[in-house]
Coordinates of C-alpha atoms in Angstrom, one line a residue:
G252 CA 183.8 59.3 36.8
A253 CA 184.5 62.3 39.3
M254 CA 187.7 64.0 40.2
A255 CA 188.1 65.9 43.4
P256 CA 191.0 67.2 45.5
V257 CA 191.2 65.4 48.6
G258 CA 191.1 67.7 51.8
G259 CA 189.2 70.5 49.9
S260 CA 186.0 72.0 50.8
G261 CA 184.0 69.2 49.2
R262 CA 183.3 65.6 50.4
R263 CA 186.5 63.8 51.3
S264 CA 187.6 60.7 49.3
P265 CA 187.4 57.2 50.9
A266 CA 191.1 57.1 51.5
R267 CA 191.4 60.6 53.3
D268 CA 194.8 61.1 51.9
D269 CA 195.6 64.9 52.0
G270 CA 197.1 66.5 48.9
L271 CA 196.2 63.8 46.4
I272 CA 193.5 63.8 43.7
S273 CA 191.0 61.0 43.6
E274 CA 189.1 59.8 40.7
K275 CA 186.6 57.1 39.8
V276 CA 187.1 54.6 37.1
Y277 CA 184.1 52.3 36.4
V278 CA 184.7 48.8 35.3
D279 CA 182.6 49.3 32.0
E280 CA 185.2 52.0 30.9
V281 CA 187.7 49.4 30.2
E282 CA 188.0 47.7 26.9
M283 CA 186.4 44.1 27.0
P284 CA 187.4 42.3 23.7
F285 CA 187.0 38.9 25.5
R286 CA 183.7 39.6 27.2
P287 CA 181.7 36.3 26.8
N288 CA 178.8 37.9 25.0
F289 CA 179.1 35.8 21.7
L290 CA 177.5 33.0 23.5
P291 CA 173.7 33.2 22.6
E292 CA 172.5 32.8 26.1
H293 CA 174.3 35.9 27.1
E294 CA 172.9 38.1 24.3
D295 CA 169.7 39.1 26.1
G296 CA 170.9 38.4 29.6
L297 CA 169.1 37.4 32.6
P298 CA 165.9 39.0 34.2
S299 CA 168.4 40.5 36.7
D300 CA 170.1 42.5 33.9
L301 CA 168.4 46.0 34.3
E302 CA 171.3 48.2 33.7
V303 CA 172.7 49.1 30.1
F304 CA 176.0 50.8 29.6
V305 CA 176.5 53.0 26.6
R306 CA 179.7 54.5 25.1
G307 CA 180.2 56.7 22.1
L308 CA 177.6 59.3 22.9
P309 CA 177.9 62.9 21.5
R310 CA 179.9 65.0 24.1
N311 CA 177.2 67.4 24.4
C312 CA 174.4 64.8 25.0
A313 CA 172.7 65.5 28.4
E314 CA 170.8 63.0 30.5
R315 CA 167.4 64.4 29.3
D316 CA 168.5 64.1 25.7
L317 CA 169.3 60.4 26.2
W318 CA 166.1 59.9 28.1
E319 CA 163.9 61.4 25.4
Y320 CA 165.8 59.4 22.7
L321 CA 165.0 56.1 24.7
Y322 CA 161.2 57.2 24.8
Q323 CA 161.2 57.5 21.0
F324 CA 161.7 53.8 20.5
G325 CA 159.6 52.5 23.5
A326 CA 162.2 52.1 26.2
T327 CA 160.2 54.1 28.6
D328 CA 160.6 52.5 32.0
V329 CA 163.8 54.3 32.8
K330 CA 164.8 54.4 36.6
E331 CA 168.0 56.4 36.3
I332 CA 170.6 57.7 33.9
L333 CA 174.2 58.4 35.0
L334 CA 176.3 60.3 32.6
L335 CA 180.0 59.8 33.3
R336 CA 182.1 62.9 33.4
R337 CA 185.7 64.0 34.0
Q338 CA 186.4 67.4 35.3
K339 CA 182.7 68.3 34.4
V340 CA 183.2 67.2 30.9
S341 CA 181.2 64.3 29.4
K342 CA 183.1 61.0 28.5
G343 CA 180.5 60.2 26.1
M344 CA 179.4 57.2 28.4
A345 CA 176.3 56.5 30.5
Y346 CA 174.6 53.9 32.7
I347 CA 170.9 53.5 32.1
V348 CA 168.9 51.7 34.8
F349 CA 165.6 50.3 33.9
N350 CA 162.8 48.9 36.1
R351 CA 162.0 46.0 33.6
H352 CA 164.4 43.7 31.9
D353 CA 162.5 43.8 28.6
H354 CA 162.9 47.5 28.3
A355 CA 166.7 47.1 29.0
V356 CA 166.8 44.5 26.3
L357 CA 165.0 46.8 23.9
A358 CA 167.4 49.7 24.6
K359 CA 170.4 47.6 24.2
H360 CA 169.3 46.4 20.7
K361 CA 168.3 49.9 19.6
L362 CA 171.3 51.7 20.8
H363 CA 174.0 49.1 19.9
G364 CA 175.6 50.1 16.6
C365 CA 173.4 53.2 16.1
P366 CA 175.3 56.1 14.7
A367 CA 176.1 58.8 17.3
A368 CA 174.8 61.5 15.0
Q369 CA 171.4 60.1 15.3
V370 CA 171.1 61.0 19.0
P371 CA 169.4 64.5 19.2
C372 CA 171.2 66.8 21.6
G373 CA 169.2 69.9 22.8
G374 CA 166.5 69.1 20.4
Q375 CA 168.8 69.1 17.3
L376 CA 170.8 66.3 15.7
P377 CA 174.6 66.8 15.9
S378 CA 176.8 66.8 12.7
P379 CA 178.7 63.6 11.9
A380 CA 181.8 65.7 12.6
D381 CA 180.7 66.6 16.1
A382 CA 179.4 63.0 16.7
P383 CA 181.5 60.5 14.7
G384 CA 181.3 56.9 15.1
Y385 CA 178.7 54.4 16.5
L386 CA 177.3 53.8 19.8
L387 CA 178.3 50.6 21.9
A388 CA 175.7 49.3 24.2
R389 CA 175.9 46.2 26.4
F390 CA 174.4 45.0 29.7
S391 CA 176.4 46.5 32.6
E392 CA 179.5 44.6 33.7
S393 CA 179.3 46.5 36.9
E394 CA 175.8 45.0 37.6
R395 CA 176.9 41.5 36.8
C396 CA 179.9 41.8 39.0
I397 CA 178.0 43.2 42.0
N398 CA 175.3 40.5 41.7
G399 CA 177.9 37.9 42.6
R400 CA 177.4 34.2 41.7
S401 CA 173.8 34.9 40.8
C402 CA 174.9 36.8 37.7
I403 CA 175.0 35.2 34.2
Y404 CA 178.7 34.2 34.6
G405 CA 177.9 32.2 37.6
T406 CA 181.0 33.1 39.4
D407 CA 182.3 35.7 42.0
M408 CA 183.6 38.4 39.6
V409 CA 184.5 40.8 42.4
G410 CA 186.6 38.1 44.2
L411 CA 188.5 37.5 40.9
L412 CA 189.0 41.1 40.2
L413 CA 190.2 41.9 43.7
G414 CA 192.6 38.9 43.9
T415 CA 193.7 37.2 47.1
R416 CA 194.3 39.9 49.8
G417 CA 193.8 42.6 47.3
K418 CA 196.7 41.4 45.0
C419 CA 195.1 42.5 41.7
M420 CA 194.6 46.1 42.9
E421 CA 198.2 46.1 44.1
Q422 CA 199.3 45.1 40.6
V423 CA 197.3 47.9 39.1
K424 CA 198.9 50.4 41.5
D425 CA 202.5 49.2 41.0
A426 CA 202.2 48.9 37.2
S427 CA 200.5 52.4 36.7
G428 CA 202.5 54.3 39.3
L429 CA 199.4 55.6 41.1
R430 CA 199.6 56.3 44.8
K431 CA 196.7 54.2 45.9
V432 CA 193.9 52.1 44.2
L433 CA 190.8 50.9 45.9
L434 CA 188.1 48.5 44.4
T435 CA 184.6 49.3 45.7
G436 CA 180.9 49.2 44.9
R437 CA 177.4 48.3 46.4
S438 CA 177.6 46.2 49.7
M439 CA 181.3 45.7 49.2
R440 CA 184.2 46.7 51.4
S441 CA 187.6 47.5 50.0
F442 CA 190.4 47.6 52.5
G443 CA 187.9 48.7 55.2
Q444 CA 186.5 51.5 53.0
V445 CA 183.2 51.9 51.1
D446 CA 181.7 54.8 49.2
E447 CA 178.1 55.6 48.2
D448 CA 178.4 54.8 44.6
P449 CA 176.7 51.3 44.0
R450 CA 178.5 50.5 40.7
L451 CA 181.7 48.6 40.7
H452 CA 184.7 51.0 40.2
M453 CA 188.2 51.7 41.2
V454 CA 189.0 54.9 43.3
V455 CA 192.5 55.9 42.3
F456 CA 194.7 58.6 43.9
Y457 CA 197.5 60.6 42.3
E458 CA 199.4 63.8 42.4
A459 CA 198.5 66.6 40.2
H460 CA 201.2 66.0 37.7
E461 CA 200.5 62.2 37.4
A462 CA 197.1 62.3 35.6
E463 CA 198.4 60.1 32.7
N464 CA 198.9 57.2 35.2
V465 CA 195.1 56.8 35.3
T466 CA 195.2 55.8 31.6
R467 CA 197.8 53.2 32.4
A468 CA 195.8 51.9 35.3
V469 CA 192.7 51.4 33.0
E470 CA 194.9 49.4 30.5
V471 CA 196.2 47.1 33.3
W472 CA 192.7 46.6 34.8
G473 CA 191.4 45.8 31.4
K474 CA 194.0 43.2 30.8
Q475 CA 193.1 41.6 34.3
L476 CA 189.4 41.6 33.2
G477 CA 190.2 40.2 29.8
D478 CA 192.1 37.3 31.4
I479 CA 189.0 36.5 33.6
H480 CA 186.7 36.6 30.5
R481 CA 188.9 34.3 28.5
E482 CA 188.9 31.8 31.4
L483 CA 185.1 32.0 31.5
V484 CA 185.0 31.3 27.8
E485 CA 187.4 28.5 28.1
K486 CA 185.4 26.8 30.9
A487 CA 182.2 27.3 28.9
G488 CA 183.8 25.6 26.0
K489 CA 184.8 22.6 28.1
G490 CA 181.2 22.4 29.2
M491 CA 180.1 22.3 25.6
E492 CA 182.6 19.4 24.9
R493 CA 180.8 17.4 27.7
G494 CA 177.4 17.8 25.9
G495 CA 176.4 21.2 26.6
P496 CA 174.8 23.5 24.0
M497 CA 177.1 24.8 21.2
P498 CA 177.8 28.4 21.0
F499 CA 176.2 29.8 17.8
P500 CA 175.9 33.4 16.5
P501 CA 172.6 34.7 15.2
M502 CA 172.1 34.0 11.5
H503 CA 172.6 37.6 10.5
M504 CA 176.0 37.8 12.2
P505 CA 179.4 37.0 10.8
P506 CA 181.3 34.0 12.2
P507 CA 184.5 34.2 14.5
H508 CA 186.2 32.2 11.8
F509 CA 185.0 31.1 8.3
M510 CA 186.9 29.9 5.3
D511 CA 186.1 31.7 2.2
P512 CA 184.7 29.5 -0.6
M513 CA 185.4 32.0 -3.2
M514 CA 189.3 32.1 -2.8
G515 CA 189.6 35.5 -1.3
K516 CA 186.4 37.1 -2.6
G517 CA 185.3 38.5 0.7
G518 CA 184.2 36.5 3.9
L519 CA 180.9 34.7 3.6
P520 CA 178.9 34.6 6.8
P521 CA 177.8 31.1 8.0
P522 CA 174.4 29.8 7.0
P523 CA 171.7 29.4 9.7
M524 CA 171.9 25.8 11.0
A525 CA 168.9 23.4 11.4
P526 CA 168.0 21.9 14.7
G527 CA 170.2 19.0 15.7
M528 CA 172.7 19.5 12.9
M529 CA 175.6 20.3 15.4
G530 CA 174.6 18.0 18.0
G531 CA 173.1 18.9 21.5
P532 CA 170.0 21.1 22.0
R533 CA 169.5 23.9 19.6
P534 CA 170.5 27.2 21.2
P535 CA 168.2 30.2 21.1
M536 CA 168.4 32.3 17.9
A537 CA 167.7 36.0 17.5
P538 CA 164.2 36.8 18.6
Q539 CA 162.9 37.6 15.1
A540 CA 164.4 34.5 13.4
P541 CA 161.8 31.8 12.6
P542 CA 162.6 28.2 13.3
V543 CA 164.5 26.3 10.5
D544 CA 162.8 23.2 9.2
P545 CA 165.6 20.6 8.8
A546 CA 163.8 19.1 5.7
T547 CA 164.1 22.5 3.9
F548 CA 167.3 23.7 5.3
E549 CA 169.7 25.1 2.6
A550 CA 173.2 26.1 2.7
P551 CA 174.1 28.4 -0.3
V552 CA 177.3 27.5 -2.3
L553 CA 178.9 30.3 -4.4
M554 CA 182.0 29.8 -6.4
Q555 CA 184.0 31.2 -9.3
R556 CA 185.2 28.8 -11.9
Q557 CA 187.9 29.2 -14.5
K558 CA 189.3 26.6 -17.0
L559 CA 192.9 25.5 -16.9
A560 CA 194.7 25.8 -20.1
L561 CA 196.4 22.6 -21.6
A562 CA 200.1 22.5 -20.8
E563 CA 203.2 20.7 -22.2
E564 CA 204.6 17.7 -20.3
G565 CA 206.3 18.9 -17.2
E566 CA 204.7 22.4 -17.2
S567 CA 202.0 23.6 -14.9
R568 CA 198.6 24.3 -16.1
V569 CA 197.5 27.9 -15.8
P570 CA 194.0 29.5 -15.6
S571 CA 192.6 30.5 -19.0
G572 CA 189.3 32.0 -20.2
P573 CA 186.7 34.1 -18.4
K574 CA 185.9 33.7 -14.7
V575 CA 182.4 32.3 -14.4
L576 CA 180.2 32.8 -11.3
E577 CA 178.2 29.8 -10.3
A578 CA 175.8 29.1 -7.5
T579 CA 173.8 26.1 -5.9
C580 CA 173.0 25.0 -2.4
L581 CA 173.3 22.0 -0.1
R582 CA 169.8 20.9 1.1
G583 CA 168.3 18.9 3.9
R584 CA 169.8 17.1 6.9
E585 CA 172.3 15.2 4.7
L586 CA 173.3 18.4 2.9
R587 CA 172.8 16.9 -0.6
W588 CA 174.1 18.9 -3.6
Q589 CA 171.4 20.5 -5.6
P590 CA 171.5 21.0 -9.4
W591 CA 173.7 23.8 -10.7
P592 CA 171.5 26.4 -12.5
D593 CA 172.4 27.3 -16.0
T594 CA 175.1 29.8 -16.6
T595 CA 175.0 32.5 -19.2
R596 CA 176.9 35.4 -20.4
F597 CA 175.8 37.3 -17.3
N598 CA 177.8 34.9 -15.1
E599 CA 180.9 35.9 -17.0
E600 CA 180.2 39.6 -17.0
Y601 CA 179.6 39.9 -13.1
A602 CA 181.7 39.2 -10.1
M603 CA 180.0 38.7 -6.7
V604 CA 180.9 39.5 -3.1
P605 CA 178.6 38.0 -0.4
M606 CA 177.2 40.7 2.0
R607 CA 175.3 39.3 5.0
W608 CA 172.4 37.1 6.1
G609 CA 168.9 38.4 6.3
Q610 CA 166.7 37.8 9.4
K611 CA 164.9 35.0 7.7
G612 CA 168.1 33.3 6.5
E613 CA 168.3 34.9 3.0
L614 CA 171.7 35.7 1.6
F615 CA 172.4 39.2 0.2
A616 CA 175.1 39.6 -2.4
L617 CA 176.7 42.4 -4.2
L618 CA 177.3 42.0 -8.0
R619 CA 179.7 44.0 -9.9
K620 CA 179.8 44.2 -13.7
R621 CA 183.4 43.7 -14.6
E622 CA 183.5 46.0 -17.7
T623 CA 181.8 49.1 -16.2
G624 CA 181.9 48.6 -12.4
E625 CA 178.1 48.9 -12.3
L626 CA 176.9 47.6 -8.9
R627 CA 173.7 45.8 -7.8
V628 CA 172.6 44.4 -4.5
C629 CA 170.6 41.3 -4.9
A630 CA 168.8 38.6 -2.7
A631 CA 170.5 35.5 -3.8
D632 CA 168.2 32.7 -4.9
M633 CA 170.2 29.6 -5.4
H634 CA 167.3 28.0 -7.6
L635 CA 167.3 30.8 -10.2
P636 CA 170.1 31.9 -12.7
A637 CA 172.0 34.8 -11.2
E638 CA 170.6 37.4 -13.8
R639 CA 167.0 36.7 -12.3
W640 CA 168.0 37.3 -8.7
P641 CA 165.8 40.1 -7.2
V642 CA 167.6 43.5 -7.3
L643 CA 167.1 45.5 -4.0
S644 CA 169.3 48.5 -4.9
T645 CA 171.7 49.8 -7.5
P646 CA 174.3 52.0 -5.6
A647 CA 175.3 55.1 -7.5
T648 CA 178.7 55.2 -6.3
F649 CA 180.9 52.9 -8.4
S650 CA 184.1 52.7 -10.5
K651 CA 185.3 50.4 -13.1
T652 CA 188.5 49.9 -11.2
A653 CA 187.0 49.5 -7.8
K654 CA 187.1 46.2 -5.7
H655 CA 184.8 45.5 -2.7
R656 CA 184.8 43.6 0.4
T657 CA 182.2 43.5 3.1
F658 CA 182.1 43.3 6.9
T659 CA 179.6 43.6 9.7
F660 CA 180.3 45.7 12.9
N661 CA 177.9 45.7 15.8
E662 CA 175.2 44.0 13.4
H663 CA 175.6 46.8 11.0
L664 CA 176.7 46.1 7.3
F665 CA 179.7 48.0 5.8
V666 CA 181.3 47.8 2.4
I667 CA 185.0 48.4 1.7
S668 CA 185.7 50.0 -1.7
I669 CA 189.2 50.3 -3.1
D670 CA 189.7 52.1 -6.4
R671 CA 192.9 50.5 -7.9
Q672 CA 193.4 53.5 -10.2
T673 CA 192.8 56.6 -8.0
G674 CA 193.7 54.9 -4.7
G675 CA 190.4 55.9 -3.1
L676 CA 189.5 53.7 -0.1
T677 CA 186.0 54.2 1.2
V678 CA 184.1 52.4 4.0
F679 CA 180.4 52.7 3.3
H680 CA 177.6 52.1 5.9
V681 CA 174.7 50.2 4.5
P682 CA 171.8 50.4 6.8
D683 CA 169.7 48.0 4.8
P684 CA 170.3 46.1 1.6
S685 CA 167.8 48.4 -0.2
A686 CA 169.0 51.6 1.4
A687 CA 171.6 54.2 0.0
W688 CA 175.2 53.8 1.0
S689 CA 176.7 56.4 3.4
P690 CA 180.4 57.1 3.6
A691 CA 181.8 56.4 7.0
F692 CA 185.5 56.7 6.3
Q693 CA 187.5 57.8 3.4
T694 CA 191.3 58.0 2.6
T695 CA 193.6 57.8 -0.3
L696 CA 196.1 54.8 -0.6
P697 CA 199.4 55.3 -2.4
E698 CA 200.7 53.2 -5.3
R699 CA 203.5 51.6 -3.1
P700 CA 203.0 50.3 0.4
E701 CA 206.2 52.1 1.6
D702 CA 204.6 55.4 0.7
A703 CA 201.5 54.8 2.9
E704 CA 200.9 57.0 5.9
G705 CA 197.4 56.8 7.2
L706 CA 196.9 53.1 7.2
Q707 CA 200.5 52.2 7.8
G708 CA 201.8 50.4 4.8
L709 CA 198.7 49.7 2.9
S710 CA 198.7 50.3 -0.9
R711 CA 195.9 50.6 -3.5
A712 CA 197.0 47.2 -5.0
A713 CA 196.6 45.3 -1.7
K714 CA 194.3 42.3 -1.8
L715 CA 191.9 42.2 1.1
C716 CA 190.2 39.5 2.9
V717 CA 188.0 40.0 6.1
I718 CA 188.3 37.7 9.1
Y719 CA 186.7 37.9 12.5
A720 CA 188.1 37.5 16.0
P721 CA 186.3 35.4 18.6
D722 CA 184.7 38.6 20.0
K723 CA 183.4 39.2 16.4
S724 CA 185.4 42.2 15.8
P725 CA 186.3 42.5 12.1
H726 CA 190.0 42.4 10.9
V727 CA 191.4 42.8 7.5
L728 CA 194.1 40.6 6.1
A729 CA 195.9 42.7 3.4
V730 CA 198.4 41.1 1.1
E731 CA 200.7 43.3 -1.0
P732 CA 201.4 41.8 -4.5
E733 CA 204.8 43.7 -4.7
G734 CA 205.5 43.5 -1.0
G735 CA 208.2 40.8 -1.2
N736 CA 208.8 38.4 1.5
D737 CA 209.1 40.9 4.2
G738 CA 206.0 42.9 5.0
A739 CA 203.9 41.3 2.2
A740 CA 201.0 40.7 4.6
S741 CA 199.4 42.9 7.3
V742 CA 196.5 42.5 9.6
F743 CA 194.4 45.5 10.5
R744 CA 191.7 45.7 13.3
I745 CA 188.6 47.7 12.7
A746 CA 187.9 49.1 16.1
D747 CA 185.5 51.8 14.5
P748 CA 184.3 51.8 10.9
G749 CA 184.5 55.6 10.9
Q750 CA 188.1 55.7 11.9
P751 CA 191.5 54.6 10.4
W752 CA 192.2 50.9 10.9
S753 CA 194.8 49.8 13.5
R754 CA 197.7 47.7 12.4
C755 CA 198.2 44.5 14.4
A756 CA 201.6 43.6 15.6
H757 CA 201.6 40.1 14.1
A758 CA 200.8 39.0 10.6
P759 CA 201.2 35.6 8.9
A760 CA 204.4 34.8 7.1
L761 CA 204.1 34.4 3.3

């Protein structure tokens, strides 16, 4: 975005209002939690998608740094790079235009979820402190809006964002307190004005002391865009009910919602589905995923058993004896139960947390020895006893009193570790099941929830369960054993694995 006093020596703004400051706000700068990208036909876009938007770049990353980084992994057919700035300071955002769609797809996949500290700046890698977090990369919303009904949404996005007779822009102006708001872009007139920037953006006008109103305008515009995206998703859903293809995430991604078969032992991603199992034509999978033979399709089943003790008449039976890990699978089109492998002492000694799906449909699991806290990352094989599962890595960071949960963020795997004794909470980034764990976020939790500060009411005794919103953003449901009826449950949103979690306003009543 650019800021310039109107009426100065530079080029005047479209509105020509003397004494005001004008600033550009691009549509891709707003939050898009409901953007319909979880539908598989949207993941790699259309041939007309040639522009990629990236946010989360290091602040000292220049256009040439990004261009050289793209060349390293083969996205070489770059036409233009526009780095967004405000008052000559980088916003950490950029538009990248390619001449070829396949290079845009490659760049999107390589950049999305990449640690910001891996992007060289001036020939050197920045420190994690100078470049925290992870990159977000998606096809440009601006390009899709400007392309009209030929875009992947199949609707006039500009018309919806503008509203009847510019009603939506008037709402942004009134709600934010800005002096004037115009919507403009390539081949588009906004109240008789047009500027030279081809991308869809608002031009906002305000007095020098009203700069904070721009932030409010971005929030209002984001809400308007979110309502449009949700409407698109609802219409797509109705089309599926009439026989269209079912939305289905790639096999290595977590689901929007999934019931935990292990009674709170971390969310288990959905297994890859066989052709025809859900009805309708089979949607496209991730490019590297091989087709699944329905005759050999298998859905792993993992559970933890514990015997119930005998009870006197009128009394409830309570769990008794050791907890035993057991595993089998459902096989074929009919999902027939397969035999349960024999259990041994090993199944009593180890607890299990599912981690993620591999690109070929394999399930990776984290096993923790109850007595020592020793960890091992395994490739779960439902036809073998658990002690014979191939061990991919043995993380060196473990504690006897630690509990673990896993989640995926932008297709990257993360492990949450809470040490019940010391209160240490660490979010580890796991680049690959066989790779070393790298701490992304650390804090210390108090013994009681009322003493918590950084995570707003989360104690070291909280029991966690990871759930996913429809936009695939991970959330953590935390239940406090000593929380009483009020405040016993809290829901946190993980907007960035390297930052503190944001507590949601609503939580289930317990």
